[in-house]
PDB file of C-alpha atoms in Angstrom:
ATOM      1  CA  MET A   8      13.814  39.509  38.596  1.00  0.00           C
ATOM      2  CA  ILE A   9      11.467  39.327  41.604  1.00  0.00           C
ATOM      3  CA  LEU A  10       9.100  36.307  42.067  1.00  0.00           C
ATOM      4  CA  LEU A  11       7.912  34.180  44.858  1.00  0.00           C
ATOM      5  CA  ASP A  12       9.850  31.154  46.021  1.00  0.00           C
ATOM      6  CA  GLN A  13       8.192  27.891  47.217  1.00  0.00           C
ATOM      7  CA  THR A  14       7.616  29.228  50.704  1.00  0.00           C
ATOM      8  CA  HIS A  15       5.899  32.308  49.396  1.00  0.00           C
ATOM      9  CA  LYS A  16       8.753  34.690  50.111  1.00  0.00           C
ATOM     10  CA  ALA A  17       9.843  37.315  47.619  1.00  0.00           C
ATOM     11  CA  THR A  18      13.124  36.412  46.139  1.00  0.00           C
ATOM     12  CA  SER A  19      15.627  38.305  43.926  1.00  0.00           C
ATOM     13  CA  LEU A  20      17.236  35.846  41.751  1.00  0.00           C
ATOM     14  CA  ALA A  21      20.942  35.381  42.271  1.00  0.00           C
ATOM     15  CA  PRO A  22      21.582  32.015  40.453  1.00  0.00           C
ATOM     16  CA  ASP A  23      24.721  29.996  40.495  1.00  0.00           C
ATOM     17  CA  PRO A  24      26.023  30.603  36.938  1.00  0.00           C
ATOM     18  CA  GLU A  25      27.949  27.292  36.831  1.00  0.00           C
ATOM     19  CA  ARG A  26      24.942  25.316  37.960  1.00  0.00           C
ATOM     20  CA  LEU A  27      22.619  26.945  35.480  1.00  0.00           C
ATOM     21  CA  VAL A  28      25.019  26.308  32.661  1.00  0.00           C
ATOM     22  CA  THR A  29      25.441  22.685  33.658  1.00  0.00           C
ATOM     23  CA  LEU A  30      21.685  22.174  33.951  1.00  0.00           C
ATOM     24  CA  THR A  31      20.894  23.920  30.679  1.00  0.00           C
ATOM     25  CA  LEU A  32      23.505  21.994  28.716  1.00  0.00           C
ATOM     26  CA  ARG A  33      22.219  18.654  30.105  1.00  0.00           C
ATOM     27  CA  LEU A  34      18.693  19.583  29.372  1.00  0.00           C
ATOM     28  CA  GLU A  35      19.462  20.598  25.819  1.00  0.00           C
ATOM     29  CA  ALA A  36      21.301  17.306  25.250  1.00  0.00           C
ATOM     30  CA  SER A  37      18.463  15.304  26.791  1.00  0.00           C
ATOM     31  CA  LEU A  38      15.836  16.965  24.728  1.00  0.00           C
ATOM     32  CA  ARG A  39      17.859  16.599  21.518  1.00  0.00           C
ATOM     33  CA  ALA A  40      18.155  12.872  22.176  1.00  0.00           C
ATOM     34  CA  ILE A  41      14.492  12.527  23.049  1.00  0.00           C
ATOM     35  CA  GLY A  42      13.407  14.553  19.955  1.00  0.00           C
ATOM     36  CA  GLY A  43      15.287  12.066  17.717  1.00  0.00           C
ATOM     37  CA  GLN A  44      13.209   9.114  18.774  1.00  0.00           C
ATOM     38  CA  GLY A  45      10.225   9.465  16.571  1.00  0.00           C
ATOM     39  CA  ARG A  46       6.995  11.289  17.405  1.00  0.00           C
ATOM     40  CA  VAL A  47       7.297  12.849  20.865  1.00  0.00           C
ATOM     41  CA  ALA A  48       5.088  15.450  22.537  1.00  0.00           C
ATOM     42  CA  LEU A  49       5.442  17.813  25.544  1.00  0.00           C
ATOM     43  CA  ALA A  50       2.404  17.922  27.708  1.00  0.00           C
ATOM     44  CA  SER A  51       2.222  21.601  28.861  1.00  0.00           C
ATOM     45  CA  SER A  52       0.215  23.108  31.577  1.00  0.00           C
ATOM     46  CA  LEU A  53       1.747  26.550  30.704  1.00  0.00           C
ATOM     47  CA  SER A  54       3.485  26.547  34.013  1.00  0.00           C
ATOM     48  CA  ALA A  55       7.078  27.756  34.428  1.00  0.00           C
ATOM     49  CA  GLU A  56       8.564  24.347  34.052  1.00  0.00           C
ATOM     50  CA  ASP A  57       6.705  23.630  30.871  1.00  0.00           C
ATOM     51  CA  MET A  58       7.599  27.092  29.545  1.00  0.00           C
ATOM     52  CA  VAL A  59      11.382  26.252  30.182  1.00  0.00           C
ATOM     53  CA  LEU A  60      10.913  23.103  28.140  1.00  0.00           C
ATOM     54  CA  THR A  61       9.109  24.854  25.375  1.00  0.00           C
ATOM     55  CA  ASP A  62      11.801  27.480  25.184  1.00  0.00           C
ATOM     56  CA  VAL A  63      14.462  24.861  24.757  1.00  0.00           C
ATOM     57  CA  ILE A  64      12.349  22.997  22.133  1.00  0.00           C
ATOM     58  CA  ALA A  65      11.818  26.131  20.142  1.00  0.00           C
ATOM     59  CA  ARG A  66      15.243  27.595  20.616  1.00  0.00           C
ATOM     60  CA  LEU A  67      16.897  24.378  19.322  1.00  0.00           C
ATOM     61  CA  GLY A  68      14.274  23.747  16.599  1.00  0.00           C
ATOM     62  CA  LEU A  69      13.540  20.230  17.925  1.00  0.00           C
ATOM     63  CA  ASN A  70      11.018  17.931  16.388  1.00  0.00           C
ATOM     64  CA  ILE A  71       8.843  17.820  19.526  1.00  0.00           C
ATOM     65  CA  GLU A  72       5.149  18.760  19.450  1.00  0.00           C
ATOM     66  CA  VAL A  73       3.389  20.607  22.353  1.00  0.00           C
ATOM     67  CA  PHE A  74      -0.199  20.016  23.569  1.00  0.00           C
ATOM     68  CA  THR A  75      -2.250  21.197  26.496  1.00  0.00           C
ATOM     69  CA  LEU A  76      -5.339  19.911  28.239  1.00  0.00           C
ATOM     70  CA  GLN A  77      -8.047  22.568  27.921  1.00  0.00           C
ATOM     71  CA  THR A  78     -10.047  21.407  30.827  1.00  0.00           C
ATOM     72  CA  GLY A  79     -12.703  24.061  30.594  1.00  0.00           C
ATOM     73  CA  ARG A  80     -11.801  25.306  34.118  1.00  0.00           C
ATOM     74  CA  LEU A  81      -8.353  26.864  33.463  1.00  0.00           C
ATOM     75  CA  HIS A  82      -7.642  30.306  34.857  1.00  0.00           C
ATOM     76  CA  PRO A  83      -7.957  33.101  32.317  1.00  0.00           C
ATOM     77  CA  ASP A  84      -4.260  33.948  32.719  1.00  0.00           C
ATOM     78  CA  THR A  85      -3.436  30.349  31.792  1.00  0.00           C
ATOM     79  CA  VAL A  86      -5.681  30.386  28.746  1.00  0.00           C
ATOM     80  CA  ALA A  87      -4.090  33.669  27.632  1.00  0.00           C
ATOM     81  CA  MET A  88      -0.682  31.996  27.878  1.00  0.00           C
ATOM     82  CA  ILE A  89      -1.636  29.551  25.049  1.00  0.00           C
ATOM     83  CA  GLU A  90      -1.709  32.288  22.428  1.00  0.00           C
ATOM     84  CA  ARG A  91       1.127  34.165  24.021  1.00  0.00           C
ATOM     85  CA  THR A  92       3.350  31.120  23.821  1.00  0.00           C
ATOM     86  CA  GLU A  93       2.347  30.379  20.171  1.00  0.00           C
ATOM     87  CA  THR A  94       3.143  33.866  19.184  1.00  0.00           C
ATOM     88  CA  ARG A  95       6.488  34.080  20.990  1.00  0.00           C
ATOM     89  CA  TYR A  96       7.759  30.807  19.702  1.00  0.00           C
ATOM     90  CA  GLY A  97       5.945  30.382  16.319  1.00  0.00           C
ATOM     91  CA  LEU A  98       4.492  27.014  17.213  1.00  0.00           C
ATOM     92  CA  THR A  99       0.980  25.476  17.651  1.00  0.00           C
ATOM     93  CA  ILE A 100      -0.072  24.147  20.957  1.00  0.00           C
ATOM     94  CA  HIS A 101      -2.650  21.459  20.364  1.00  0.00           C
ATOM     95  CA  GLN A 102      -5.623  21.714  22.690  1.00  0.00           C
ATOM     96  CA  PHE A 103      -7.581  18.731  23.911  1.00  0.00           C
ATOM     97  CA  GLU A 104     -10.953  19.170  25.569  1.00  0.00           C
ATOM     98  CA  PRO A 105     -13.293  17.003  27.704  1.00  0.00           C
ATOM     99  CA  GLU A 106     -15.786  14.832  25.849  1.00  0.00           C
ATOM    100  CA  ALA A 107     -19.072  16.638  26.088  1.00  0.00           C
ATOM    101  CA  THR A 108     -21.308  13.709  27.107  1.00  0.00           C
ATOM    102  CA  ALA A 109     -18.896  12.520  29.793  1.00  0.00           C
ATOM    103  CA  LEU A 110     -18.643  16.056  31.190  1.00  0.00           C
ATOM    104  CA  ALA A 111     -22.371  16.331  31.331  1.00  0.00           C
ATOM    105  CA  ASP A 112     -22.660  13.002  33.099  1.00  0.00           C
ATOM    106  CA  PHE A 113     -20.144  14.183  35.654  1.00  0.00           C
ATOM    107  CA  VAL A 114     -21.980  17.359  36.386  1.00  0.00           C
ATOM    108  CA  SER A 115     -25.282  15.464  36.713  1.00  0.00           C
ATOM    109  CA  ALA A 116     -23.790  12.969  39.086  1.00  0.00           C
ATOM    110  CA  PHE A 117     -21.685  15.263  41.362  1.00  0.00           C
ATOM    111  CA  GLY A 118     -22.549  18.900  40.437  1.00  0.00           C
ATOM    112  CA  LEU A 119     -20.208  21.441  38.731  1.00  0.00           C
ATOM    113  CA  ASN A 120     -18.136  21.916  41.763  1.00  0.00           C
ATOM    114  CA  GLY A 121     -18.718  18.513  43.447  1.00  0.00           C
ATOM    115  CA  PHE A 122     -14.942  17.872  43.597  1.00  0.00           C
ATOM    116  CA  TYR A 123     -14.841  19.846  46.848  1.00  0.00           C
ATOM    117  CA  GLU A 124     -17.216  17.343  48.468  1.00  0.00           C
ATOM    118  CA  SER A 125     -15.240  14.050  48.163  1.00  0.00           C
ATOM    119  CA  LEU A 126     -12.146  12.481  46.726  1.00  0.00           C
ATOM    120  CA  GLU A 127     -14.349  10.276  44.562  1.00  0.00           C
ATOM    121  CA  ALA A 128     -15.825  13.345  42.915  1.00  0.00           C
ATOM    122  CA  ARG A 129     -12.534  15.163  42.535  1.00  0.00           C
ATOM    123  CA  LYS A 130     -10.912  12.160  40.857  1.00  0.00           C
ATOM    124  CA  ALA A 131     -14.001  11.764  38.594  1.00  0.00           C
ATOM    125  CA  CYS A 132     -13.654  15.361  37.596  1.00  0.00           C
ATOM    126  CA  CYS A 133      -9.976  14.876  36.776  1.00  0.00           C
ATOM    127  CA  GLY A 134     -10.768  11.734  34.828  1.00  0.00           C
ATOM    128  CA  VAL A 135     -13.245  13.541  32.611  1.00  0.00           C
ATOM    129  CA  ARG A 136     -11.313  16.752  32.222  1.00  0.00           C
ATOM    130  CA  LYS A 137      -7.784  15.468  32.107  1.00  0.00           C
ATOM    131  CA  LEU A 138      -7.304  11.655  31.887  1.00  0.00           C
ATOM    132  CA  GLU A 139      -9.598  10.886  28.973  1.00  0.00           C
ATOM    133  CA  PRO A 140      -8.346  13.890  26.956  1.00  0.00           C
ATOM    134  CA  LEU A 141      -4.741  12.868  27.754  1.00  0.00           C
ATOM    135  CA  GLY A 142      -5.345   9.482  26.267  1.00  0.00           C
ATOM    136  CA  ARG A 143      -6.467  11.095  23.072  1.00  0.00           C
ATOM    137  CA  ALA A 144      -3.610  13.595  23.089  1.00  0.00           C
ATOM    138  CA  LEU A 145      -1.044  10.840  23.371  1.00  0.00           C
ATOM    139  CA  GLY A 146      -2.471   8.796  20.448  1.00  0.00           C
ATOM    140  CA  GLY A 147       0.227   8.251  17.814  1.00  0.00           C
ATOM    141  CA  TYR A 148       3.158   9.287  19.941  1.00  0.00           C
ATOM    142  CA  GLY A 149       6.007   6.982  21.004  1.00  0.00           C
ATOM    143  CA  ALA A 150       6.923   9.013  24.110  1.00  0.00           C
ATOM    144  CA  TRP A 151       5.947  12.112  25.994  1.00  0.00           C
ATOM    145  CA  ILE A 152       7.658  14.755  28.105  1.00  0.00           C
ATOM    146  CA  THR A 153       6.556  16.440  31.345  1.00  0.00           C
ATOM    147  CA  GLY A 154       7.838  19.245  33.545  1.00  0.00           C
ATOM    148  CA  GLN A 155       7.612  17.313  36.784  1.00  0.00           C
ATOM    149  CA  ARG A 156      10.365  17.891  39.420  1.00  0.00           C
ATOM    150  CA  ARG A 157      11.148  15.735  42.435  1.00  0.00           C
ATOM    151  CA  ASP A 158      10.688  18.543  44.980  1.00  0.00           C
ATOM    152  CA  GLN A 159       7.221  19.427  43.816  1.00  0.00           C
ATOM    153  CA  ALA A 160       5.382  17.012  46.006  1.00  0.00           C
ATOM    154  CA  LEU A 161       5.718  14.033  48.307  1.00  0.00           C
ATOM    155  CA  THR A 162       4.328  11.807  45.554  1.00  0.00           C
ATOM    156  CA  ARG A 163       7.231  12.827  43.285  1.00  0.00           C
ATOM    157  CA  ASP A 164      10.203  12.461  45.537  1.00  0.00           C
ATOM    158  CA  ARG A 165      11.453   9.389  43.712  1.00  0.00           C
ATOM    159  CA  LEU A 166      10.674  10.584  40.164  1.00  0.00           C
ATOM    160  CA  GLU A 167      13.024   9.217  37.475  1.00  0.00           C
ATOM    161  CA  GLU A 168      14.029  11.187  34.457  1.00  0.00           C
ATOM    162  CA  ARG A 169      12.962   8.236  32.270  1.00  0.00           C
ATOM    163  CA  GLU A 170      10.211   5.877  33.084  1.00  0.00           C
ATOM    164  CA  GLN A 171       7.676   3.477  31.649  1.00  0.00           C
ATOM    165  CA  ASP A 172       4.230   4.900  31.473  1.00  0.00           C
ATOM    166  CA  THR A 173       2.314   1.637  31.698  1.00  0.00           C
ATOM    167  CA  ALA A 174      -1.130   3.316  31.479  1.00  0.00           C
ATOM    168  CA  HIS A 175      -0.443   4.467  27.898  1.00  0.00           C
ATOM    169  CA  ASP A 176       2.316   1.990  26.881  1.00  0.00           C
ATOM    170  CA  LEU A 177       4.751   4.840  26.276  1.00  0.00           C
ATOM    171  CA  VAL A 178       8.112   6.020  27.529  1.00  0.00           C
ATOM    172  CA  LYS A 179       7.664   9.127  29.683  1.00  0.00           C
ATOM    173  CA  TYR A 180      10.485  11.663  30.204  1.00  0.00           C
ATOM    174  CA  ASN A 181      10.898  14.093  33.079  1.00  0.00           C
ATOM    175  CA  PRO A 182      13.995  15.962  32.110  1.00  0.00           C
ATOM    176  CA  LEU A 183      13.543  18.539  34.852  1.00  0.00           C
ATOM    177  CA  ALA A 184      13.238  15.948  37.750  1.00  0.00           C
ATOM    178  CA  ALA A 185      16.524  17.143  39.392  1.00  0.00           C
ATOM    179  CA  TRP A 186      15.847  20.902  38.922  1.00  0.00           C
ATOM    180  CA  ASN A 187      14.499  23.016  41.835  1.00  0.00           C
ATOM    181  CA  TRP A 188      12.218  26.084  41.610  1.00  0.00           C
ATOM    182  CA  ALA A 189      15.197  28.505  41.807  1.00  0.00           C
ATOM    183  CA  ASP A 190      16.709  26.727  38.807  1.00  0.00           C
ATOM    184  CA  ILE A 191      13.498  27.270  36.858  1.00  0.00           C
ATOM    185  CA  LEU A 192      13.308  30.846  37.651  1.00  0.00           C
ATOM    186  CA  ALA A 193      17.010  31.373  36.900  1.00  0.00           C
ATOM    187  CA  TYR A 194      16.581  29.843  33.399  1.00  0.00           C
ATOM    188  CA  ALA A 195      13.533  31.942  32.799  1.00  0.00           C
ATOM    189  CA  GLU A 196      15.379  35.061  33.615  1.00  0.00           C
ATOM    190  CA  GLN A 197      18.406  34.088  31.602  1.00  0.00           C
ATOM    191  CA  PHE A 198      16.507  33.304  28.358  1.00  0.00           C
ATOM    192  CA  GLN A 199      13.696  35.814  28.920  1.00  0.00           C
ATOM    193  CA  VAL A 200      10.981  33.085  28.994  1.00  0.00           C
ATOM    194  CA  PRO A 201       7.469  34.340  29.272  1.00  0.00           C
ATOM    195  CA  LEU A 202       5.801  33.132  32.440  1.00  0.00           C
ATOM    196  CA  ASN A 203       2.254  32.763  33.553  1.00  0.00           C
ATOM    197  CA  PRO A 204       1.329  35.961  35.588  1.00  0.00           C
ATOM    198  CA  LEU A 205      -0.107  33.624  38.316  1.00  0.00           C
ATOM    199  CA  HIS A 206       3.446  32.721  39.426  1.00  0.00           C
ATOM    200  CA  ALA A 207       4.088  36.328  40.386  1.00  0.00           C
ATOM    201  CA  ARG A 208       0.840  36.248  42.543  1.00  0.00           C
ATOM    202  CA  GLY A 209       1.922  33.325  44.688  1.00  0.00           C
ATOM    203  CA  TYR A 210       0.777  30.405  42.506  1.00  0.00           C
ATOM    204  CA  VAL A 211       3.695  28.026  42.205  1.00  0.00           C
ATOM    205  CA  SER A 212       1.871  24.879  41.058  1.00  0.00           C
ATOM    206  CA  ILE A 213      -0.873  25.687  38.445  1.00  0.00           C
ATOM    207  CA  GLY A 214      -3.855  23.622  37.585  1.00  0.00           C
ATOM    208  CA  CYS A 215      -7.580  24.304  37.091  1.00  0.00           C
ATOM    209  CA  ASP A 216      -8.804  27.591  38.491  1.00  0.00           C
ATOM    210  CA  PRO A 217     -11.202  26.164  41.213  1.00  0.00           C
ATOM    211  CA  CYS A 218      -8.539  23.684  42.468  1.00  0.00           C
ATOM    212  CA  THR A 219      -5.505  26.005  42.617  1.00  0.00           C
ATOM    213  CA  ARG A 220      -4.753  28.925  44.930  1.00  0.00           C
ATOM    214  CA  ALA A 221      -1.761  31.038  45.885  1.00  0.00           C
ATOM    215  CA  ILE A 222       0.279  29.421  48.646  1.00  0.00           C
ATOM    216  CA  ARG A 223       0.512  30.996  52.126  1.00  0.00           C
ATOM    217  CA  PRO A 224       3.799  31.937  53.961  1.00  0.00           C
ATOM    218  CA  GLY A 225       5.511  28.738  54.966  1.00  0.00           C
ATOM    219  CA  GLU A 226       3.494  26.437  52.721  1.00  0.00           C
ATOM    220  CA  HIS A 227       4.893  24.010  50.258  1.00  0.00           C
ATOM    221  CA  ALA A 228       4.268  24.671  46.506  1.00  0.00           C
ATOM    222  CA  ARG A 229       1.877  21.773  46.252  1.00  0.00           C
ATOM    223  CA  ASP A 230      -0.289  23.125  49.174  1.00  0.00           C
ATOM    224  CA  GLY A 231      -1.869  25.375  46.547  1.00  0.00           C
ATOM    225  CA  ARG A 232      -3.419  22.345  44.790  1.00  0.00           C
ATOM    226  CA  TRP A 233      -6.486  20.570  46.195  1.00  0.00           C
ATOM    227  CA  TRP A 234      -5.789  22.217  49.573  1.00  0.00           C
ATOM    228  CA  TRP A 235      -8.760  20.476  51.171  1.00  0.00           C
ATOM    229  CA  GLU A 236      -7.078  17.092  50.635  1.00  0.00           C
ATOM    230  CA  ASN A 237      -4.168  15.137  52.395  1.00  0.00           C
ATOM    231  CA  ALA A 238      -0.759  15.630  50.792  1.00  0.00           C
ATOM    232  CA  ASP A 239      -0.617  11.977  49.670  1.00  0.00           C
ATOM    233  CA  THR A 240      -3.711  12.215  47.416  1.00  0.00           C
ATOM    234  CA  LYS A 241      -2.647  15.303  45.573  1.00  0.00           C
ATOM    235  CA  GLU A 242      -2.283  13.915  42.113  1.00  0.00           C
ATOM    236  CA  CYS A 243      -4.807  14.095  39.321  1.00  0.00           C
ATOM    237  CA  GLY A 244      -3.983  10.763  37.871  1.00  0.00           C
ATOM    238  CA  LEU A 245      -2.037  12.067  34.883  1.00  0.00           C
ATOM    239  CA  HIS A 246       1.125  10.669  36.413  1.00  0.00           C
ATOM    240  CA  GLN A 247       0.061   7.347  37.716  1.00  0.00           C
ATOM    241  CA  ASN A 248       3.583   5.979  38.176  1.00  0.00           C
ATOM    242  CA  ASN A 249       4.452   8.603  40.883  1.00  0.00           C
ATOM    243  CA  HIS A 250       5.594   6.696  43.935  1.00  0.00           C
ATOM    244  CA  ASN A 251       5.457   3.541  41.930  1.00  0.00           C
ATOM    245  CA  GLN A 252       7.967   4.189  39.160  1.00  0.00           C
ATOM    246  CA  GLU A 253       9.383   1.438  37.062  1.00  0.00           C
ATOM    247  CA  LYS A 254      12.891   2.510  36.084  1.00  0.00           C
ATOM    248  CA  ILE A 255      14.076   1.523  32.573  1.00  0.00           C
ATOM    249  CA  ALA A 256      17.478   1.492  31.007  1.00  0.00           C
TER     250      ALA A 256
END
């Protein structure tokens, strides 16, 4: 399987079989335990990480629902992954869209693509298209799961596998925190997980189409997101605890 690694170099996967087995068994055990704790949901961006989690959830028949934030600015390949994933795994991915009035107010104030002009505008856009819909998506759940990894960004280097999401008063699980990009690709090959075609075109981190690009040679994965900003601002606000985690037992 040939894909791109995090420095935009072609790589033929040669995974460490023992490491992959260990990681997979640990992930399965973790998701089994999480799924037994009441209503739990996976927040999926249809990235490789979230597809790995979806595969485990479906393969083990776990009682974990899946949702995505349909921001209205997703890449067509990402939108196509929703139906592709539902068909492959026989599940429903619940979609949450921006509130129409709030979106119109944002466009009136900043312009459709005003997020390129200032951090204020970009955060306002993320607030309307992601944060408010996330709040609705999490309603009724006791915990949620993400595909975050520690090596994805400077803001995630102290990411815990289990943390308290104080913004939504929920427990948040990051079961892939210790995985690296090679681990994700190795699992995807082993279990024939469908992947977003953008990954094969140099997109490692995937978000909204106007705010995501393929990385250049030598760049870090997160350099493809909001590339006009400093590295320490490259979060949309979905994960407010990053760099300020509260570890819980």
